[in-house]
Amino acid sequence: MPRASVLTKKRPSPALLAPLATRQKVLPPLLPQPLLERLLGVAMERGAEFAEVYVERAQSTAVILEEGRIKSGQTGLSQGVGVRVIAGPKVGYAYSDDLDEEALLRAARTAAMIAQGGGSPQSFKVSRAPAPTYYKVATPLADIEVARKAELVLRADKAARAFDARVKQVNGSYADVTKRIAVGNTQGHYSEDTQDLCRLSIQVMAEGKNKERRTGFYGGGGRVSFNHFDTFTPESVAREAARQAIATLGSVECQAGPQTVVLAPGWSGILLHEAVGHGLEADFIRKGTSLFAGKLGEKVASDLVTVIDDGTMANNRGSINVDDEGAPGQHKVLIEKGVLKGYLYDQLNAKLMGQRSTGSGRRESFKHMPLPRMTNTYLAPGDHAPEDILKEVKRGLYCAHFGGGQVDITNGNFVFEVSEAYQIEDGKLGKPVKNAILIGVGPEALKNVSRVGNDPMPDPGLGTCGKDGQSVPVGVGLPTLRIDNMTVGGTKVA
């Protein structure tokens, strides 16, 4: 999952920087309702089955630190409208970042032409449906001075360098966005939401004997107020990144071959997200390209495995009051005690498969069509104490933090780099290990889960998931987990 944000460079209008209470009183709708309804009518003039108008206005900030100094600080404003038209399996999509009425009408007509239905102009009315509130930021992140955001990365740089003399380089970034969206469709539904999101990230490079260099990475945030960093302090973030780098100095080469693997709680859930979650997204299921297609009700994992995708978690990075099609966020059990229970549906794939949306339609921006995507995906806790899980392992590998990875949806094959790992010897952590890679097949790995800890932990708010050229924020989570007979790639042969 890439750790990157796409940010514009235009400066926001001063009117958009008013406090939230003021904005709620004076800001007009993102798009006047009569115009939105007219766009829906034009979009349906060729006789499609469904049309939708998505409106977005996003204010963003990005601060980059390198070599102890602020390298760049940017604020931006991005806004636009996307129109989607569906006629059977055919989809037309067009967007405009020009909010002039004629430009928007051209976009609606273009989407209608792409879908190629047949009919005449119609009229539609929309009404707003009540939406849940899983996050609410009193002072929008866009209203916080950029200088205060820059101070976070400067404080982190100072703390990382003070952690240990072997810390030689610190890079940091802070990014946030205050996004307002509105979605209306020809079923008469209309939804609005304001979505604040922020993340602080720190990378540390440490240098040991013989010029050995190791890196550590940590950070987090979520749909939270800026005062989140009063407790999730830049100093604590920097010290954790530095700890990882220092701890892995002097690592020994990883031994290759089948091993018992224990995953640390929290960010290790990235393995679950990639190796299992993507294969449960409805577009892959409908096309038959996922190995989970046609397996509802079948045993696909150990009895200890329950996988949940939950967009309703308070303030989490992947949470949504409504998805990007206007459907409320949902709590969805995907695998229950090893049995496949459900998939992740957006509106289009749900319609084509005779199902209902699970609130999983997500898009990067108004320039993109929604796709079925995960929100916060995690493994439900078990009954085992994490210290007992470790004690039971005579020899194995403890995976504390993951780096990059990739998965093939069609067959479930995955490869993950472990950025911080340790040998397990007689139930205790041993030497740090380098160049460790986990290799396997998603369902097979889940079937080999033999212990699930009672210590559930969400990740700190790091994840950004890429799919079909679109990136969206997501959350992952995992308790301490033992997987037997996992193939470990390394440079040392037993």
mmCIF file of N, CA, C and O in Angstrom, residues 99 124 406:
data_model
loop_
_atom_site.group_PDB
_atom_site.id
_atom_site.type_symbol
_atom_site.label_atom_id
_atom_site.label_comp_id
_atom_site.label_asym_id
_atom_site.label_seq_id
_atom_site.Cartn_x
_atom_site.Cartn_y
_atom_site.Cartn_z
ATOM 1 N N LEU A 99 -16.862 24.561 -12.446
ATOM 2 C CA LEU A 99 -18.197 24.443 -11.880
ATOM 3 C C LEU A 99 -19.225 25.325 -12.578
ATOM 4 O O LEU A 99 -20.357 25.454 -12.099
ATOM 5 N N PHE A 124 -35.767 14.689 -12.008
ATOM 6 C CA PHE A 124 -35.548 13.929 -10.778
ATOM 7 C C PHE A 124 -35.483 14.881 -9.599
ATOM 8 O O PHE A 124 -35.074 16.034 -9.731
ATOM 9 N N GLN A 406 3.211 -7.491 -2.149
ATOM 10 C CA GLN A 406 2.319 -7.565 -3.301
ATOM 11 C C GLN A 406 1.579 -8.891 -3.290
ATOM 12 O O GLN A 406 2.016 -9.862 -2.669
#
